[in-house]
Amino acid sequence: KTERSVGELLGDLMHETTTLVRQEITLAKNEMIQKASQAGRQVASLAIGGAVAYAGLLAIIAAIILLLIHANVTPWVAALLVGIVVTAIGGAMVMKGVNALKHADMAPRQTIETLKEDAQWAKDQTK
């Protein structure tokens, strides 16, 4: 068994630390790409679903306005009442969506955990 000099040991430690940092950067990039891709799919699903629901909602709104007119409500009053109700519902839905996006976890959790482990490893190597 050959004894290694302090310089050689420090050189090895520096090389391993550099490799580890590069791997952590790659992991962080990959994790963020994965999370961004997942969020993109969710946003696309929201947009498509919203467009389809919007078309259906317009038909229902028109039917409600016509029903109110048929019940002898003045046309502009019928449209105003329905507009107020629909706007209130839409506002509540938008607020719910914004809150959901605010609470979405976009942090690279796996990278954070491995960085903690790496810090402990580096600390142990210097003992």
Short mmCIF file of C-alpha atoms in Angstrom, two decimals, residues 19-127:
data_model
loop_
_atom_site.label_atom_id
_atom_site.label_comp_id
_atom_site.label_asym_id
_atom_site.label_seq_id
_atom_site.Cartn_x
_atom_site.Cartn_y
_atom_site.Cartn_z
CA THR A 19 -16.85 16.55 -11.18
CA LEU A 20 -19.51 16.57 -8.49
CA VAL A 21 -20.37 20.23 -9.09
CA ARG A 22 -20.70 19.60 -12.83
CA GLN A 23 -23.00 16.64 -12.16
CA GLU A 24 -25.12 18.74 -9.80
CA ILE A 25 -25.45 21.49 -12.41
CA THR A 26 -26.54 18.93 -15.00
CA LEU A 27 -29.04 17.45 -12.55
CA ALA A 28 -30.45 20.88 -11.74
CA LYS A 29 -30.84 21.72 -15.45
CA ASN A 30 -32.56 18.43 -16.19
CA GLU A 31 -34.90 18.76 -13.23
CA MET A 32 -35.89 22.32 -14.18
CA ILE A 33 -36.49 21.27 -17.80
CA GLN A 34 -38.72 18.45 -16.59
CA LYS A 35 -40.70 20.75 -14.30
CA ALA A 36 -41.07 23.42 -17.01
CA SER A 37 -42.26 20.80 -19.49
CA GLN A 38 -44.80 19.52 -16.99
CA ALA A 39 -46.08 23.06 -16.34
CA GLY A 40 -46.28 23.69 -20.11
CA ARG A 41 -48.47 20.63 -20.61
CA GLN A 42 -50.74 21.75 -17.78
CA VAL A 43 -51.06 25.25 -19.23
CA ALA A 44 -51.86 23.83 -22.70
CA SER A 45 -54.53 21.60 -21.20
CA LEU A 46 -56.00 24.59 -19.39
CA ALA A 47 -56.07 26.66 -22.58
CA ILE A 48 -57.73 23.98 -24.72
CA GLY A 49 -60.25 23.10 -22.03
CA GLY A 50 -60.97 26.77 -21.50
CA ALA A 51 -61.66 27.37 -25.19
CA VAL A 52 -64.10 24.46 -25.41
CA ALA A 53 -65.82 25.45 -22.18
CA TYR A 54 -66.04 29.04 -23.40
CA ALA A 55 -67.97 28.00 -26.51
CA GLY A 56 -70.40 25.99 -24.40
CA LEU A 57 -70.73 28.81 -21.90
CA LEU A 58 -71.63 31.29 -24.64
CA ALA A 59 -74.46 29.02 -25.80
CA ILE A 60 -75.76 28.64 -22.25
CA ILE A 61 -75.55 32.39 -21.64
CA ALA A 62 -77.51 33.09 -24.81
CA ALA A 63 -80.15 30.55 -23.77
CA ILE A 64 -80.49 32.10 -20.29
CA ILE A 65 -80.85 35.60 -21.75
CA LEU A 66 -83.50 34.35 -24.19
CA LEU A 67 -85.30 32.59 -21.34
CA LEU A 68 -85.37 35.81 -19.29
CA ILE A 69 -86.64 37.76 -22.30
CA HIS A 70 -89.33 35.13 -22.83
CA ALA A 71 -90.28 35.67 -19.14
CA ASN A 72 -90.93 39.36 -20.00
CA VAL A 73 -87.63 40.77 -18.68
CA THR A 74 -86.39 43.71 -20.73
CA PRO A 75 -83.64 42.42 -23.08
CA TRP A 76 -80.91 44.77 -21.83
CA VAL A 77 -81.75 43.98 -18.20
CA ALA A 78 -81.65 40.24 -18.95
CA ALA A 79 -78.23 40.60 -20.61
CA LEU A 80 -76.93 42.76 -17.74
CA LEU A 81 -78.06 40.32 -15.04
CA VAL A 82 -76.54 37.34 -16.80
CA GLY A 83 -73.35 39.30 -17.50
CA ILE A 84 -72.92 40.22 -13.84
CA VAL A 85 -73.41 36.62 -12.68
CA VAL A 86 -71.06 35.21 -15.32
CA THR A 87 -68.39 37.82 -14.56
CA ALA A 88 -68.51 37.01 -10.84
CA ILE A 89 -68.17 33.28 -11.52
CA GLY A 90 -65.31 33.88 -13.97
CA GLY A 91 -63.49 36.11 -11.50
CA ALA A 92 -63.69 33.45 -8.81
CA MET A 93 -62.33 30.82 -11.22
CA VAL A 94 -59.43 33.06 -12.27
CA MET A 95 -58.51 33.69 -8.64
CA LYS A 96 -58.56 29.95 -7.94
CA GLY A 97 -56.25 29.30 -10.92
CA VAL A 98 -53.82 32.03 -9.90
CA ASN A 99 -53.66 30.65 -6.35
CA ALA A 100 -53.00 27.14 -7.69
CA LEU A 101 -50.10 28.42 -9.82
CA LYS A 102 -48.66 30.36 -6.88
CA HIS A 103 -48.53 27.17 -4.84
CA ALA A 104 -47.03 25.01 -7.60
CA ASP A 105 -43.71 23.55 -6.45
CA MET A 106 -41.18 24.50 -9.13
CA ALA A 107 -38.09 24.11 -6.94
CA PRO A 108 -35.58 21.45 -7.99
CA ARG A 109 -36.12 19.33 -4.86
CA GLN A 110 -33.92 16.43 -5.95
CA THR A 111 -31.03 18.78 -6.67
CA ILE A 112 -31.43 20.52 -3.33
CA GLU A 113 -31.30 17.19 -1.51
CA THR A 114 -28.22 15.99 -3.38
CA LEU A 115 -26.48 19.32 -2.75
CA LYS A 116 -27.03 18.81 0.96
CA GLU A 117 -25.61 15.30 0.68
CA ASP A 118 -22.65 16.61 -1.33
CA ALA A 119 -21.93 19.29 1.25
CA GLN A 120 -21.87 16.63 3.94
CA TRP A 121 -19.62 14.43 1.78
CA ALA A 122 -17.17 17.30 1.19
CA LYS A 123 -17.18 18.07 4.91
CA ASP A 124 -16.43 14.42 5.70
CA GLN A 125 -13.58 14.36 3.16
CA THR A 126 -11.78 17.22 4.85
CA LYS A 127 -11.73 15.53 8.28
#
